[in-house]
Each structure stands twice: as C-alpha cells, then as structure tokens.
Amino acid sequence: QVQLVESGGGLVQPGGSLRLSCAASGVSLDYYAIGWFRQAPGKEREGVSCISSINSHTYYAHSVKGRFTISRDNAKKTVYLQMNSLKPEDTAVYYCATYTFCAYDYDVENMKSDYWGQGTQVTVSS
C-alpha cells in the first residue's frame, strides 16, 4: 500500500521559513518521482515542485523558484521541501505526491500524480 505522510506545516510571518517532510512507504524513491502541490480554499490545486527519481534533478513552479528547495533521502524514504522568504500567497494545504512526469518545469505545472498524502497546513500571516 502506498502511503505518503506530510508534516512540518505551521504558522509563520511573511519572510519566514518552514521545512516540510514527506515520509513515503509502499514506494521506492529510486523509481518514483515525488513532488509537492498545494491548494488554498476556493482555489485550484497548484503544482509546487518535484524531484526526479533518476538523477535528482529538481523542478519548480515559477511562483516559488528561488525561494523553495526540494530534496530527498532515499535511505530514509523521505522528501523535504525547504520554504524560505514565505509570502501570504503561499498559504495553503501542502501535499506530497508521486509524479508521473518530472523532467521539466512544466511537469510541475501539469502535476500528474497517482497518490498523495493527507496534507499539512501552511499559513503565512502577520
């Protein structure tokens, strides 16, 4: 059974930082690309980032590029999302997910996935 469990969300002020974690089971990070999407109330879900299973190349949505960094630890079966310089517009529930395609930035925007977790709330507010 595939299971993805997010953690690390919380309330931060604009300009602050958070580090999200995604613990994966039932999948191998050697074979599956893992990424993050987010969804705010009343909004469409938005792809944020993904990391390739083949070469660890990383890809980002335009809105977060330069501020967020995705990484993985295959031995720990965990994917991380370091979020810096947070803005109120980043407020959303963040989900980690398997990515069918993760080879270009546009794969993040398209965000084709089969599995995702329960999400973790990120709120950026003063």
PDB file of C-alpha atoms in Angstrom:
ATOM      1  CA  GLN A   1       0.000   0.000   0.000  1.00  0.00           C
ATOM      2  CA  VAL A   2       1.315   3.427  -0.947  1.00  0.00           C
ATOM      3  CA  GLN A   3       1.273   5.902   1.896  1.00  0.00           C
ATOM      4  CA  LEU A   4       2.597   9.458   1.993  1.00  0.00           C
ATOM      5  CA  VAL A   5       2.558  11.410   5.250  1.00  0.00           C
ATOM      6  CA  GLU A   6       3.331  15.125   5.358  1.00  0.00           C
ATOM      7  CA  SER A   7       4.487  17.077   8.402  1.00  0.00           C
ATOM      8  CA  GLY A   8       6.153  20.363   9.320  1.00  0.00           C
ATOM      9  CA  GLY A   9       3.471  22.897   8.490  1.00  0.00           C
ATOM     10  CA  GLY A  10       2.540  25.762  10.756  1.00  0.00           C
ATOM     11  CA  LEU A  11       2.040  29.495  11.137  1.00  0.00           C
ATOM     12  CA  VAL A  12       4.867  31.825  10.115  1.00  0.00           C
ATOM     13  CA  GLN A  13       5.278  35.530   9.431  1.00  0.00           C
ATOM     14  CA  PRO A  14       5.988  36.832   5.932  1.00  0.00           C
ATOM     15  CA  GLY A  15       9.663  36.356   5.142  1.00  0.00           C
ATOM     16  CA  GLY A  16       9.915  33.360   7.454  1.00  0.00           C
ATOM     17  CA  SER A  17      10.846  29.759   6.699  1.00  0.00           C
ATOM     18  CA  LEU A  18       9.417  26.267   7.127  1.00  0.00           C
ATOM     19  CA  ARG A  19      10.723  22.807   6.278  1.00  0.00           C
ATOM     20  CA  LEU A  20       8.134  20.236   5.245  1.00  0.00           C
ATOM     21  CA  SER A  21       8.752  16.490   5.316  1.00  0.00           C
ATOM     22  CA  CYS A  22       7.075  13.670   3.411  1.00  0.00           C
ATOM     23  CA  ALA A  23       7.544  10.129   4.718  1.00  0.00           C
ATOM     24  CA  ALA A  24       6.884   7.560   1.994  1.00  0.00           C
ATOM     25  CA  SER A  25       6.023   3.878   2.294  1.00  0.00           C
ATOM     26  CA  GLY A  26       4.971   1.337  -0.300  1.00  0.00           C
ATOM     27  CA  VAL A  27       7.039   3.123  -2.952  1.00  0.00           C
ATOM     28  CA  SER A  28      10.740   3.337  -3.729  1.00  0.00           C
ATOM     29  CA  LEU A  29      12.236   6.763  -4.239  1.00  0.00           C
ATOM     30  CA  ASP A  30      14.697   5.050  -6.593  1.00  0.00           C
ATOM     31  CA  TYR A  31      11.843   4.558  -9.047  1.00  0.00           C
ATOM     32  CA  TYR A  32       9.236   7.216  -8.308  1.00  0.00           C
ATOM     33  CA  ALA A  33       9.478  10.951  -8.691  1.00  0.00           C
ATOM     34  CA  ILE A  34       7.986  12.718  -5.686  1.00  0.00           C
ATOM     35  CA  GLY A  35       6.758  16.271  -5.549  1.00  0.00           C
ATOM     36  CA  TRP A  36       4.514  18.749  -3.816  1.00  0.00           C
ATOM     37  CA  PHE A  37       1.308  20.514  -4.717  1.00  0.00           C
ATOM     38  CA  ARG A  38      -0.766  22.942  -2.712  1.00  0.00           C
ATOM     39  CA  GLN A  39      -4.365  24.016  -2.510  1.00  0.00           C
ATOM     40  CA  ALA A  40      -5.899  27.079  -0.900  1.00  0.00           C
ATOM     41  CA  PRO A  41      -9.630  27.320  -0.090  1.00  0.00           C
ATOM     42  CA  GLY A  42     -11.618  28.078  -3.220  1.00  0.00           C
ATOM     43  CA  LYS A  43      -8.552  27.668  -5.436  1.00  0.00           C
ATOM     44  CA  GLU A  44      -7.413  25.066  -7.928  1.00  0.00           C
ATOM     45  CA  ARG A  45      -4.608  22.821  -6.800  1.00  0.00           C
ATOM     46  CA  GLU A  46      -1.210  24.125  -7.869  1.00  0.00           C
ATOM     47  CA  GLY A  47       1.938  22.132  -8.534  1.00  0.00           C
ATOM     48  CA  VAL A  48       4.897  23.409  -6.497  1.00  0.00           C
ATOM     49  CA  SER A  49       7.946  21.220  -7.099  1.00  0.00           C
ATOM     50  CA  CYS A  50       9.182  17.738  -7.965  1.00  0.00           C
ATOM     51  CA  ILE A  51      12.438  15.787  -7.794  1.00  0.00           C
ATOM     52  CA  SER A  52      13.438  13.195 -10.383  1.00  0.00           C
ATOM     53  CA  SER A  53      13.988   9.586  -9.299  1.00  0.00           C
ATOM     54  CA  ILE A  54      16.663   9.085 -11.970  1.00  0.00           C
ATOM     55  CA  ASN A  55      19.107  11.932 -11.479  1.00  0.00           C
ATOM     56  CA  SER A  56      17.754  14.009  -8.555  1.00  0.00           C
ATOM     57  CA  HIS A  57      17.140  16.983 -10.830  1.00  0.00           C
ATOM     58  CA  THR A  58      14.684  19.405  -9.322  1.00  0.00           C
ATOM     59  CA  TYR A  59      11.926  21.456 -10.893  1.00  0.00           C
ATOM     60  CA  TYR A  60       9.808  24.301  -9.580  1.00  0.00           C
ATOM     61  CA  ALA A  61       6.748  26.345 -10.321  1.00  0.00           C
ATOM     62  CA  HIS A  62       7.557  29.905 -11.350  1.00  0.00           C
ATOM     63  CA  SER A  63       5.870  31.284  -8.224  1.00  0.00           C
ATOM     64  CA  VAL A  64       8.301  29.530  -5.844  1.00  0.00           C
ATOM     65  CA  LYS A  65      11.517  29.250  -7.859  1.00  0.00           C
ATOM     66  CA  GLY A  66      14.449  30.734  -5.974  1.00  0.00           C
ATOM     67  CA  ARG A  67      12.630  30.511  -2.638  1.00  0.00           C
ATOM     68  CA  PHE A  68      11.815  26.798  -2.230  1.00  0.00           C
ATOM     69  CA  THR A  69      14.191  23.825  -2.387  1.00  0.00           C
ATOM     70  CA  ILE A  70      13.131  20.182  -2.745  1.00  0.00           C
ATOM     71  CA  SER A  71      15.426  17.342  -1.682  1.00  0.00           C
ATOM     72  CA  ARG A  72      15.233  13.647  -0.851  1.00  0.00           C
ATOM     73  CA  ASP A  73      16.850  10.980   1.289  1.00  0.00           C
ATOM     74  CA  ASN A  74      16.204   7.641  -0.406  1.00  0.00           C
ATOM     75  CA  ALA A  75      17.513   5.608   2.540  1.00  0.00           C
ATOM     76  CA  LYS A  76      15.070   7.329   4.877  1.00  0.00           C
ATOM     77  CA  LYS A  77      12.361   7.302   2.199  1.00  0.00           C
ATOM     78  CA  THR A  78      11.716  10.964   2.912  1.00  0.00           C
ATOM     79  CA  VAL A  79      11.309  14.014   0.692  1.00  0.00           C
ATOM     80  CA  TYR A  80      11.735  17.539   2.026  1.00  0.00           C
ATOM     81  CA  LEU A  81      10.575  20.963   0.948  1.00  0.00           C
ATOM     82  CA  GLN A  82      12.550  23.868   2.388  1.00  0.00           C
ATOM     83  CA  MET A  83      10.494  27.040   2.059  1.00  0.00           C
ATOM     84  CA  ASN A  84      12.206  30.406   2.522  1.00  0.00           C
ATOM     85  CA  SER A  85      11.045  34.003   2.074  1.00  0.00           C
ATOM     86  CA  LEU A  86       7.459  32.916   2.552  1.00  0.00           C
ATOM     87  CA  LYS A  87       4.677  35.154   1.309  1.00  0.00           C
ATOM     88  CA  PRO A  88       0.993  35.336   2.295  1.00  0.00           C
ATOM     89  CA  GLU A  89       0.195  33.933  -1.166  1.00  0.00           C
ATOM     90  CA  ASP A  90       1.957  30.707  -0.121  1.00  0.00           C
ATOM     91  CA  THR A  91      -0.792  29.982   2.411  1.00  0.00           C
ATOM     92  CA  ALA A  92      -2.353  26.619   1.529  1.00  0.00           C
ATOM     93  CA  VAL A  93      -2.542  22.965   2.446  1.00  0.00           C
ATOM     94  CA  TYR A  94       0.596  21.319   1.080  1.00  0.00           C
ATOM     95  CA  TYR A  95       0.503  17.739  -0.192  1.00  0.00           C
ATOM     96  CA  CYS A  96       3.302  15.457  -1.287  1.00  0.00           C
ATOM     97  CA  ALA A  97       2.550  13.174  -4.207  1.00  0.00           C
ATOM     98  CA  THR A  98       4.002  10.715  -6.673  1.00  0.00           C
ATOM     99  CA  TYR A  99       4.707  12.385 -10.008  1.00  0.00           C
ATOM    100  CA  THR A 100       4.248  10.518 -13.271  1.00  0.00           C
ATOM    101  CA  PHE A 101       6.483  13.004 -15.097  1.00  0.00           C
ATOM    102  CA  CYS A 102       9.272  15.095 -13.588  1.00  0.00           C
ATOM    103  CA  ALA A 103      11.757  16.151 -16.247  1.00  0.00           C
ATOM    104  CA  TYR A 104      10.864  19.786 -16.965  1.00  0.00           C
ATOM    105  CA  ASP A 105       9.443  22.738 -15.084  1.00  0.00           C
ATOM    106  CA  TYR A 106       6.194  22.342 -16.998  1.00  0.00           C
ATOM    107  CA  ASP A 107       5.758  18.864 -15.496  1.00  0.00           C
ATOM    108  CA  VAL A 108       5.325  20.621 -12.151  1.00  0.00           C
ATOM    109  CA  GLU A 109       2.646  22.869 -13.611  1.00  0.00           C
ATOM    110  CA  ASN A 110       0.840  19.911 -15.194  1.00  0.00           C
ATOM    111  CA  MET A 111       1.163  17.846 -11.996  1.00  0.00           C
ATOM    112  CA  LYS A 112       0.085  14.358 -12.989  1.00  0.00           C
ATOM    113  CA  SER A 113       0.013  12.156  -9.895  1.00  0.00           C
ATOM    114  CA  ASP A 114      -1.488   8.876  -8.689  1.00  0.00           C
ATOM    115  CA  TYR A 115      -1.003   9.081  -4.923  1.00  0.00           C
ATOM    116  CA  TRP A 116      -0.829  11.850  -2.344  1.00  0.00           C
ATOM    117  CA  GLY A 117      -0.972  12.312   1.397  1.00  0.00           C
ATOM    118  CA  GLN A 118      -3.328  13.987   3.838  1.00  0.00           C
ATOM    119  CA  GLY A 119      -1.617  17.365   3.611  1.00  0.00           C
ATOM    120  CA  THR A 120      -0.135  19.807   6.096  1.00  0.00           C
ATOM    121  CA  GLN A 121      -1.364  23.370   6.630  1.00  0.00           C
ATOM    122  CA  VAL A 122       0.980  26.283   5.941  1.00  0.00           C
ATOM    123  CA  THR A 123      -0.225  29.730   6.969  1.00  0.00           C
ATOM    124  CA  VAL A 124       1.811  32.862   6.254  1.00  0.00           C
ATOM    125  CA  SER A 125       0.417  35.877   8.077  1.00  0.00           C
ATOM    126  CA  SER A 126       1.464  38.819  10.207  1.00  0.00           C
TER     127      SER A 126
END
